[in-house]
Short mmCIF file of C-alpha atoms in Angstrom, two decimals:
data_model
loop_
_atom_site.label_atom_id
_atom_site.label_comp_id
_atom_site.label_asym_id
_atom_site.label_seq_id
_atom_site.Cartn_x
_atom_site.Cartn_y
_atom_site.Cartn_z
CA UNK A 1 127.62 123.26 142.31
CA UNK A 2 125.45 122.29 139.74
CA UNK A 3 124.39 118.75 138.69
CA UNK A 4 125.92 117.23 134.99
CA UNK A 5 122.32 117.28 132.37
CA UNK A 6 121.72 113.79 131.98
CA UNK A 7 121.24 114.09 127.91
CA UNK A 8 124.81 115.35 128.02
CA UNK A 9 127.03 114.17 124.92
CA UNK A 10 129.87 112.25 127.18
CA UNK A 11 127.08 110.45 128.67
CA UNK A 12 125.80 109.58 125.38
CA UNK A 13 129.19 108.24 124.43
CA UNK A 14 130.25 106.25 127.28
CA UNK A 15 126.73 104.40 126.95
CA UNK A 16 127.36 103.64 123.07
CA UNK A 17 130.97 102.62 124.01
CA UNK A 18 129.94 100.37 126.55
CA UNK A 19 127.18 98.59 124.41
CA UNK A 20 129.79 98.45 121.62
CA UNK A 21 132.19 96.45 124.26
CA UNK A 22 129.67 94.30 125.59
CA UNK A 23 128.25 93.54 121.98
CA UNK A 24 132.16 92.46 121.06
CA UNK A 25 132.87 90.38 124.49
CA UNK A 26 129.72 88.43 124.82
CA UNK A 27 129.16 87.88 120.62
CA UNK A 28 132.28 85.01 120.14
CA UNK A 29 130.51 83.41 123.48
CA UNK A 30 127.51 82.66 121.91
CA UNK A 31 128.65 81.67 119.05
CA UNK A 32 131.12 78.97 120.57
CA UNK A 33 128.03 77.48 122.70
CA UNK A 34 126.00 77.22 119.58
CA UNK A 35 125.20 73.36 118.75
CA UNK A 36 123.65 71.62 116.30
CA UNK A 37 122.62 68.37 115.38
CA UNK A 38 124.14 66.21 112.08
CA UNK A 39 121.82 62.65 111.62
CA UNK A 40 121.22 60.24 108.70
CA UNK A 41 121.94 56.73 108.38
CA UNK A 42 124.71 54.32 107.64
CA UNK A 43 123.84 51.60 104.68
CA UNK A 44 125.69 49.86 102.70
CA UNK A 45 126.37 50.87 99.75
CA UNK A 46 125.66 47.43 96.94
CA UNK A 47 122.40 46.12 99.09
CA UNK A 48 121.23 49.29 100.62
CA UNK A 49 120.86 47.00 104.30
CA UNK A 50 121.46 49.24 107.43
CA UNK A 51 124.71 48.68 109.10
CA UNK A 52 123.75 47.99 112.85
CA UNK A 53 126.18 49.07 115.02
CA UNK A 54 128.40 51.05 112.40
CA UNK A 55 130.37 54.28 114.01
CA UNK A 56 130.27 57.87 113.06
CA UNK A 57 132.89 60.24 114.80
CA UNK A 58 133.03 63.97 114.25
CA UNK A 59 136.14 65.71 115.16
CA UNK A 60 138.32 68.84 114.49
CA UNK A 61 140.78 71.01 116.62
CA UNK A 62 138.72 71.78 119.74
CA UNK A 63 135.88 69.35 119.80
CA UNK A 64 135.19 65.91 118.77
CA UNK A 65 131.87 63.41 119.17
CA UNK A 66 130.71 60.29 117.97
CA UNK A 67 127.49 57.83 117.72
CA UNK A 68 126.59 54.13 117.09
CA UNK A 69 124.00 53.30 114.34
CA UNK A 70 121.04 51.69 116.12
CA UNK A 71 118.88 49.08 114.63
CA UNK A 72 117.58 50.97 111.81
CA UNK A 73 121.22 52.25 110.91
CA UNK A 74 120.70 55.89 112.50
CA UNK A 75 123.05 57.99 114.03
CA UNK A 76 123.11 61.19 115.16
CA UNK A 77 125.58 63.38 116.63
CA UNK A 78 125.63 67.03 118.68
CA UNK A 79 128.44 69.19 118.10
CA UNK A 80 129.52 72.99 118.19
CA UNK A 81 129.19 75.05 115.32
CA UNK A 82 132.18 74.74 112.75
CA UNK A 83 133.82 72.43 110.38
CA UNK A 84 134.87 68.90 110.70
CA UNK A 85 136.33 65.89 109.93
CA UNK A 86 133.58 63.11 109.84
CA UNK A 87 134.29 59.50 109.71
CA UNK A 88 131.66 56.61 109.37
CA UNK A 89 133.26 52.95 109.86
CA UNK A 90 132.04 49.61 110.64
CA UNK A 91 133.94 46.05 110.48
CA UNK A 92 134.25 44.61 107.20
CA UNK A 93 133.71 47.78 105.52
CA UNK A 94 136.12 50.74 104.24
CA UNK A 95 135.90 53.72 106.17
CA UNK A 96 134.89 56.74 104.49
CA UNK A 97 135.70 60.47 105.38
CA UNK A 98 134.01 63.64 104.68
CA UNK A 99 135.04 67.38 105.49
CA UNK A 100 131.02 69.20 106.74
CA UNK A 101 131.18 72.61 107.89
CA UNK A 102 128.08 73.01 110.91
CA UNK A 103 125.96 75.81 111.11
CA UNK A 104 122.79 74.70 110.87
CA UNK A 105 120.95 71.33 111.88
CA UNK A 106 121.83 68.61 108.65
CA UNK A 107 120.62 65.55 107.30
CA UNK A 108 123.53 63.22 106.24
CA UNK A 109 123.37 59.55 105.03
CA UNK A 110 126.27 57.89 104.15
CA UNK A 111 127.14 54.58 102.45
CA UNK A 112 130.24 52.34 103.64
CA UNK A 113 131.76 49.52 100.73
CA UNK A 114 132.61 46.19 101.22
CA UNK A 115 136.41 45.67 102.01
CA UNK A 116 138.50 42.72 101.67
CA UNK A 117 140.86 41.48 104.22
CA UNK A 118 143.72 39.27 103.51
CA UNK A 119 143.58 36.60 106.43
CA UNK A 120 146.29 34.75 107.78
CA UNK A 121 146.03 30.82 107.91
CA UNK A 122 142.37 30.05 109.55
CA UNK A 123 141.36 26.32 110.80
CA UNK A 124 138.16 25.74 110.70
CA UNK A 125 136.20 22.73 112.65
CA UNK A 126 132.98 21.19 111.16
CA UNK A 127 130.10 20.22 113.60
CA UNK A 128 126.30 18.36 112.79
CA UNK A 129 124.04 20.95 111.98
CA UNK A 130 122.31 22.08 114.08
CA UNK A 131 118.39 20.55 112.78
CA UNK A 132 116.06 22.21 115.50
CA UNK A 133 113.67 25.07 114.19
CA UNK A 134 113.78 26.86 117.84
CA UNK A 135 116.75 27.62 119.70
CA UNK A 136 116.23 28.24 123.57
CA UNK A 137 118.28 31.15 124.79
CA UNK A 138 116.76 31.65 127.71
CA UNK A 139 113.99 30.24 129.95
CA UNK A 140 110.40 31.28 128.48
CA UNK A 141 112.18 32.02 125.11
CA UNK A 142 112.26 30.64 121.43
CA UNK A 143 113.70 31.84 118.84
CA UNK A 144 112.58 30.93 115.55
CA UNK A 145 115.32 29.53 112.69
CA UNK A 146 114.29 31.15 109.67
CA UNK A 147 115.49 29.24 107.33
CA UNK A 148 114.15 25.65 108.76
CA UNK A 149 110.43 27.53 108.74
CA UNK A 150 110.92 27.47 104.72
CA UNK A 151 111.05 23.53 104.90
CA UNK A 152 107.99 22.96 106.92
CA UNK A 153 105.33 20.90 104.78
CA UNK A 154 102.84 22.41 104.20
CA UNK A 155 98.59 20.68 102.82
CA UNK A 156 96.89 23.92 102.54
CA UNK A 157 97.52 27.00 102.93
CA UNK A 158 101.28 28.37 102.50
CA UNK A 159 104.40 28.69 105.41
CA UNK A 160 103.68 30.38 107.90
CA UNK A 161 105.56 31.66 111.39
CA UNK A 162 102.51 30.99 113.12
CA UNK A 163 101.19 27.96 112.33
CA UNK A 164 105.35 26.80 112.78
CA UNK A 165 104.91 28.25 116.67
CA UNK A 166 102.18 25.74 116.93
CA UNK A 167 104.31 22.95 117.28
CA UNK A 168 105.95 24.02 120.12
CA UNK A 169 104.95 23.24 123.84
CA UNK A 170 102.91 25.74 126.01
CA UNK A 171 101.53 26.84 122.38
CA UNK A 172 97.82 25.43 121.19
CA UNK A 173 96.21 26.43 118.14
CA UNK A 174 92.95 28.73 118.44
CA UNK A 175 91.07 26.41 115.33
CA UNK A 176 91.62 24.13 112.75
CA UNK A 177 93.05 25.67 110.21
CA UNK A 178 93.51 29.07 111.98
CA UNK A 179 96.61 30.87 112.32
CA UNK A 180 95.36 32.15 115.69
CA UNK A 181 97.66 30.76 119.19
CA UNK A 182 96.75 30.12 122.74
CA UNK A 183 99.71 30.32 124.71
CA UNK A 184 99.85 28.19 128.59
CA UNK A 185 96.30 28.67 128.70
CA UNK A 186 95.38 32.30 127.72
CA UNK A 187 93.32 34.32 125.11
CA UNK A 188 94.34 35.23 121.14
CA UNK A 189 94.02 38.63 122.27
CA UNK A 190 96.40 38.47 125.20
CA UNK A 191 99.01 37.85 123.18
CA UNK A 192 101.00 40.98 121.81
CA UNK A 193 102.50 40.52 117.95
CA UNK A 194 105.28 42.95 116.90
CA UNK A 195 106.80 43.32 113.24
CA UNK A 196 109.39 45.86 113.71
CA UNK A 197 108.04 46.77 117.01
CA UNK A 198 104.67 47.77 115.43
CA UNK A 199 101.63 46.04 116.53
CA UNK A 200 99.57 43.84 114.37
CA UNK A 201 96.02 43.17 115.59
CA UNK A 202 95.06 40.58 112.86
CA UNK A 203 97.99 38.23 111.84
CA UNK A 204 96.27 36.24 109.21
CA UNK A 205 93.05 36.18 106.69
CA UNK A 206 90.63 34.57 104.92
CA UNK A 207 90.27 32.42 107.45
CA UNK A 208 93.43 31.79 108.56
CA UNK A 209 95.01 30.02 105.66
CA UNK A 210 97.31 32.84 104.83
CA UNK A 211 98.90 34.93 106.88
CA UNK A 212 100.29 38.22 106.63
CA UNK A 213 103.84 37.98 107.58
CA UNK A 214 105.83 36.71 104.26
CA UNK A 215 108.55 33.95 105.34
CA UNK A 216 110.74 34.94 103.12
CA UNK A 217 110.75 38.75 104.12
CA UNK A 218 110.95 37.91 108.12
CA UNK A 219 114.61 37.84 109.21
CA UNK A 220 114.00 37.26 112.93
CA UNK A 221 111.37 35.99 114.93
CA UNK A 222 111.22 35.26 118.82
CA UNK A 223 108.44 34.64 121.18
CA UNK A 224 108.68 34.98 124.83
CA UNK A 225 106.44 33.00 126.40
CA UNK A 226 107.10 33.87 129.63
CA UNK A 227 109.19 36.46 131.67
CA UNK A 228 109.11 38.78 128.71
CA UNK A 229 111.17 42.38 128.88
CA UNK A 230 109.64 45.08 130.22
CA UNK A 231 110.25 46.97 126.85
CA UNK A 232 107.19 45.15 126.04
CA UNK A 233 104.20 46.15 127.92
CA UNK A 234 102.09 44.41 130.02
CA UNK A 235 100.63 41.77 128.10
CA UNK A 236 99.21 38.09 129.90
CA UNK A 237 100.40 35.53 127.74
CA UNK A 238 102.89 35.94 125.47
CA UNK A 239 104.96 38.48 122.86
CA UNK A 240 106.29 37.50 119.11
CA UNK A 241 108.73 40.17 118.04
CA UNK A 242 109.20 39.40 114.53
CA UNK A 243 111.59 41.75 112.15
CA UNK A 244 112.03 42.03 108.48
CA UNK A 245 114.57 42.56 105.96
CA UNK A 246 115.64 45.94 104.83
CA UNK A 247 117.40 45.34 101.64
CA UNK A 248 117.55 48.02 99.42
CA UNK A 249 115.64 48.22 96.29
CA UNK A 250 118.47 46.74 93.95
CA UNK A 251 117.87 43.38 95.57
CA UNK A 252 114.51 43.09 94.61
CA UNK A 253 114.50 45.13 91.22
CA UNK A 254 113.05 43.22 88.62
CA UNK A 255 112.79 43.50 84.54
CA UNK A 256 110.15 41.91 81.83
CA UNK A 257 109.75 42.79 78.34
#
Protein backbone atom coordinates (compact mmCIF):
# COMPACT_ATOMS: atom_id res chain seq x y z
CA UNK A 1 0.00 0.00 0.00
CA UNK A 2 1.39 3.11 -0.81
CA UNK A 3 1.61 6.28 1.34
CA UNK A 4 -0.89 9.58 0.29
CA UNK A 5 2.04 12.52 -1.37
CA UNK A 6 1.97 15.03 1.16
CA UNK A 7 1.62 18.08 -1.57
CA UNK A 8 -1.60 16.30 -2.49
CA UNK A 9 -4.59 18.77 -3.44
CA UNK A 10 -7.16 17.43 -0.53
CA UNK A 11 -4.44 18.09 1.80
CA UNK A 12 -4.04 21.46 0.47
CA UNK A 13 -7.73 22.07 0.96
CA UNK A 14 -8.47 20.79 4.28
CA UNK A 15 -5.44 23.06 5.54
CA UNK A 16 -7.00 26.30 3.76
CA UNK A 17 -10.43 25.22 5.16
CA UNK A 18 -9.26 24.89 8.49
CA UNK A 19 -7.35 28.31 8.58
CA UNK A 20 -10.48 29.83 6.99
CA UNK A 21 -12.54 28.35 10.20
CA UNK A 22 -10.18 29.28 12.71
CA UNK A 23 -9.70 32.85 11.10
CA UNK A 24 -13.84 33.14 11.40
CA UNK A 25 -14.13 31.58 15.14
CA UNK A 26 -11.34 33.31 16.88
CA UNK A 27 -11.78 36.99 14.75
CA UNK A 28 -15.35 38.22 16.74
CA UNK A 29 -13.19 37.08 20.04
CA UNK A 30 -10.75 39.52 19.66
CA UNK A 31 -12.62 41.99 18.70
CA UNK A 32 -15.10 41.76 21.77
CA UNK A 33 -11.91 41.83 24.25
CA UNK A 34 -10.66 44.91 22.54
CA UNK A 35 -10.68 48.03 25.09
CA UNK A 36 -10.00 51.34 24.96
CA UNK A 37 -9.72 54.22 26.97
CA UNK A 38 -12.23 57.62 26.67
CA UNK A 39 -10.66 60.68 29.19
CA UNK A 40 -11.09 64.49 29.31
CA UNK A 41 -12.42 66.61 31.90
CA UNK A 42 -15.64 67.86 33.36
CA UNK A 43 -15.86 71.95 33.70
CA UNK A 44 -18.34 73.99 33.87
CA UNK A 45 -19.47 75.47 31.28
CA UNK A 46 -19.94 79.83 32.27
CA UNK A 47 -16.54 79.83 34.61
CA UNK A 48 -14.58 77.10 33.04
CA UNK A 49 -13.80 75.75 37.10
CA UNK A 50 -13.37 71.89 37.24
CA UNK A 51 -16.23 70.08 38.72
CA UNK A 52 -14.62 67.88 41.55
CA UNK A 53 -16.32 64.94 42.03
CA UNK A 54 -18.70 65.18 38.87
CA UNK A 55 -19.74 61.52 37.30
CA UNK A 56 -19.27 60.15 33.88
CA UNK A 57 -21.04 56.73 33.08
CA UNK A 58 -20.69 54.91 29.80
CA UNK A 59 -23.22 52.37 28.99
CA UNK A 60 -24.96 50.45 26.10
CA UNK A 61 -26.54 46.89 25.69
CA UNK A 62 -23.76 44.61 26.98
CA UNK A 63 -21.40 46.75 28.93
CA UNK A 64 -21.51 49.74 31.02
CA UNK A 65 -18.63 51.80 33.24
CA UNK A 66 -18.26 54.87 34.97
CA UNK A 67 -15.60 57.36 36.75
CA UNK A 68 -15.47 60.27 39.29
CA UNK A 69 -13.69 63.54 38.26
CA UNK A 70 -10.71 63.93 40.61
CA UNK A 71 -9.37 67.17 41.76
CA UNK A 72 -8.41 68.56 38.54
CA UNK A 73 -11.91 67.52 36.99
CA UNK A 74 -10.48 64.30 35.08
CA UNK A 75 -12.09 61.27 34.36
CA UNK A 76 -11.39 58.50 32.51
CA UNK A 77 -13.10 55.43 31.69
CA UNK A 78 -12.13 51.70 30.05
CA UNK A 79 -14.62 50.13 28.00
CA UNK A 80 -15.03 47.52 25.05
CA UNK A 81 -15.00 48.59 21.66
CA UNK A 82 -18.47 49.93 20.35
CA UNK A 83 -20.93 52.66 20.73
CA UNK A 84 -22.44 54.22 23.73
CA UNK A 85 -24.49 56.19 25.64
CA UNK A 86 -22.31 58.63 27.78
CA UNK A 87 -23.59 60.68 30.56
CA UNK A 88 -21.60 63.34 32.62
CA UNK A 89 -23.62 64.70 35.84
CA UNK A 90 -22.81 66.40 38.95
CA UNK A 91 -25.26 68.11 41.67
CA UNK A 92 -26.48 71.38 40.81
CA UNK A 93 -25.81 70.94 37.27
CA UNK A 94 -27.93 69.52 34.16
CA UNK A 95 -26.83 66.35 32.98
CA UNK A 96 -25.72 66.12 29.55
CA UNK A 97 -25.72 63.03 27.15
CA UNK A 98 -23.73 62.14 24.20
CA UNK A 99 -23.95 59.04 21.75
CA UNK A 100 -19.53 58.09 21.06
CA UNK A 101 -18.88 55.15 19.06
CA UNK A 102 -15.19 53.45 20.58
CA UNK A 103 -12.65 52.21 18.48
CA UNK A 104 -9.83 53.89 19.20
CA UNK A 105 -8.38 55.59 22.48
CA UNK A 106 -10.35 59.43 22.66
CA UNK A 107 -9.96 62.59 24.25
CA UNK A 108 -13.37 64.00 25.46
CA UNK A 109 -14.06 67.12 27.62
CA UNK A 110 -17.31 68.00 28.40
CA UNK A 111 -19.04 71.02 29.99
CA UNK A 112 -22.13 70.61 32.50
CA UNK A 113 -24.67 74.08 32.96
CA UNK A 114 -25.91 75.44 35.90
CA UNK A 115 -29.50 74.13 36.80
CA UNK A 116 -32.06 75.58 38.94
CA UNK A 117 -33.99 73.74 41.49
CA UNK A 118 -37.25 74.82 42.81
CA UNK A 119 -36.92 74.20 46.71
CA UNK A 120 -39.54 73.55 49.01
CA UNK A 121 -39.90 75.84 52.20
CA UNK A 122 -36.14 76.02 53.80
CA UNK A 123 -35.50 77.53 57.51
CA UNK A 124 -32.53 78.80 57.90
CA UNK A 125 -30.71 79.61 61.47
CA UNK A 126 -28.17 82.51 61.76
CA UNK A 127 -25.02 81.99 64.02
CA UNK A 128 -21.84 84.72 64.97
CA UNK A 129 -19.42 84.41 62.42
CA UNK A 130 -17.12 82.61 62.81
CA UNK A 131 -13.87 85.55 63.21
CA UNK A 132 -10.77 83.11 63.55
CA UNK A 133 -8.29 83.07 60.48
CA UNK A 134 -7.33 79.20 61.29
CA UNK A 135 -9.67 76.54 61.84
CA UNK A 136 -8.25 73.36 63.71
CA UNK A 137 -9.50 70.17 62.16
CA UNK A 138 -7.34 68.05 63.55
CA UNK A 139 -4.41 67.91 66.02
CA UNK A 140 -1.10 69.38 64.29
CA UNK A 141 -3.41 71.04 61.65
CA UNK A 142 -4.50 74.63 60.49
CA UNK A 143 -6.24 75.51 57.96
CA UNK A 144 -6.01 78.86 56.67
CA UNK A 145 -9.48 81.14 56.04
CA UNK A 146 -8.87 82.76 52.91
CA UNK A 147 -10.83 85.35 52.99
CA UNK A 148 -9.81 86.73 56.70
CA UNK A 149 -5.94 86.63 55.19
CA UNK A 150 -7.28 89.60 52.79
CA UNK A 151 -7.99 91.75 56.01
CA UNK A 152 -4.71 91.37 57.68
CA UNK A 153 -2.93 94.92 58.01
CA UNK A 154 -0.40 95.14 56.45
CA UNK A 155 3.12 98.34 56.95
CA UNK A 156 5.21 97.10 54.21
CA UNK A 157 5.18 94.82 52.01
CA UNK A 158 1.69 93.33 50.68
CA UNK A 159 -0.65 90.09 52.22
CA UNK A 160 0.85 87.39 52.40
CA UNK A 161 -0.02 83.47 53.52
CA UNK A 162 3.19 83.36 55.10
CA UNK A 163 3.81 86.10 57.01
CA UNK A 164 -0.29 85.34 58.22
CA UNK A 165 1.19 81.63 59.45
CA UNK A 166 3.47 83.65 61.59
CA UNK A 167 1.05 84.45 64.02
CA UNK A 168 0.24 81.22 64.91
CA UNK A 169 1.88 79.11 67.79
CA UNK A 170 4.71 76.53 67.13
CA UNK A 171 5.44 79.01 64.04
CA UNK A 172 8.53 81.74 64.42
CA UNK A 173 9.59 83.91 61.76
CA UNK A 174 13.18 83.19 60.12
CA UNK A 175 13.95 87.43 60.04
CA UNK A 176 12.51 90.59 60.27
CA UNK A 177 10.84 91.24 57.50
CA UNK A 178 11.31 87.76 55.89
CA UNK A 179 8.68 85.61 54.69
CA UNK A 180 10.81 82.63 55.73
CA UNK A 181 9.11 80.17 58.98
CA UNK A 182 10.65 78.08 61.65
CA UNK A 183 8.25 75.67 62.70
CA UNK A 184 8.60 73.93 66.76
CA UNK A 185 12.12 74.51 66.44
CA UNK A 186 13.38 73.36 62.96
CA UNK A 187 15.13 74.71 59.77
CA UNK A 188 13.45 76.92 56.62
CA UNK A 189 14.54 74.14 54.62
CA UNK A 190 12.85 71.37 56.55
CA UNK A 191 9.81 72.57 55.81
CA UNK A 192 8.10 71.25 52.50
CA UNK A 193 5.76 74.06 50.51
CA UNK A 194 3.24 72.69 47.95
CA UNK A 195 1.06 74.85 45.43
CA UNK A 196 -0.93 72.30 43.71
CA UNK A 197 1.22 69.62 45.01
CA UNK A 198 4.29 71.12 43.24
CA UNK A 199 7.18 72.12 45.27
CA UNK A 200 8.35 75.62 45.68
CA UNK A 201 11.92 76.02 46.95
CA UNK A 202 11.85 79.89 47.32
CA UNK A 203 8.44 81.27 48.58
CA UNK A 204 9.22 84.91 48.54
CA UNK A 205 11.76 87.73 47.03
CA UNK A 206 13.46 90.66 47.22
CA UNK A 207 14.01 90.10 50.46
CA UNK A 208 11.10 88.79 51.66
CA UNK A 209 8.67 91.62 51.29
CA UNK A 210 6.73 89.98 48.55
CA UNK A 211 5.97 86.76 48.16
CA UNK A 212 5.11 84.64 45.40
CA UNK A 213 1.85 83.11 46.19
CA UNK A 214 -0.98 85.86 45.17
CA UNK A 215 -3.81 85.94 48.03
CA UNK A 216 -6.24 86.46 45.89
CA UNK A 217 -5.42 83.45 43.48
CA UNK A 218 -4.90 80.84 46.60
CA UNK A 219 -8.20 79.07 47.33
CA UNK A 220 -6.92 76.75 50.07
CA UNK A 221 -4.16 76.67 52.28
CA UNK A 222 -3.31 74.18 55.24
CA UNK A 223 -0.22 73.49 57.16
CA UNK A 224 0.38 70.44 59.12
CA UNK A 225 2.55 71.00 61.64
CA UNK A 226 2.75 67.85 62.93
CA UNK A 227 1.58 64.22 62.13
CA UNK A 228 1.39 65.12 58.48
CA UNK A 229 0.03 62.32 55.75
CA UNK A 230 2.22 60.11 54.43
CA UNK A 231 1.22 61.41 50.87
CA UNK A 232 3.70 63.91 51.81
CA UNK A 233 7.14 62.69 52.15
CA UNK A 234 9.35 62.67 54.81
CA UNK A 235 9.92 66.09 55.71
CA UNK A 236 11.08 67.26 59.72
CA UNK A 237 9.06 70.10 60.43
CA UNK A 238 6.24 70.93 58.74
CA UNK A 239 4.10 70.87 55.13
CA UNK A 240 1.86 73.95 53.62
CA UNK A 241 -0.29 72.54 50.86
CA UNK A 242 -1.61 75.54 49.33
CA UNK A 243 -4.05 75.34 46.03
CA UNK A 244 -5.21 77.85 43.56
CA UNK A 245 -8.10 78.78 41.61
CA UNK A 246 -8.84 77.36 38.24
CA UNK A 247 -11.30 79.68 36.77
CA UNK A 248 -11.50 79.75 33.30
CA UNK A 249 -10.29 82.53 31.22
CA UNK A 250 -13.75 84.43 30.97
CA UNK A 251 -13.36 85.34 34.62
CA UNK A 252 -10.38 87.14 34.25
CA UNK A 253 -10.76 88.52 30.56
CA UNK A 254 -10.23 92.02 30.48
CA UNK A 255 -10.80 95.03 27.77
CA UNK A 256 -9.09 98.74 27.36
CA UNK A 257 -9.30 100.99 24.53
Amino acid sequence: MKPVPQNTPFLKNLLVAFLLWAGLTTSPTLAQTTKFTISGTLRDAKTGESLIGATAFAKNATANSGAAANAYGFYSITLPAGQYNLTAQFIGYTPKTITIDIQKNQTLDLELSPQSVDLSEVVVSATKQEENIVTRNQMGMEKLNVEAIKNVPVLFGERDVLKVLQLLPGVKSAGEGNSGFFVRGGAADQNLILLDEATVYNASHLLGFFSVFNSDAIKDATLYKGGMPAEYGGRLSSVLDIKLNNYGLEVHRFKSE
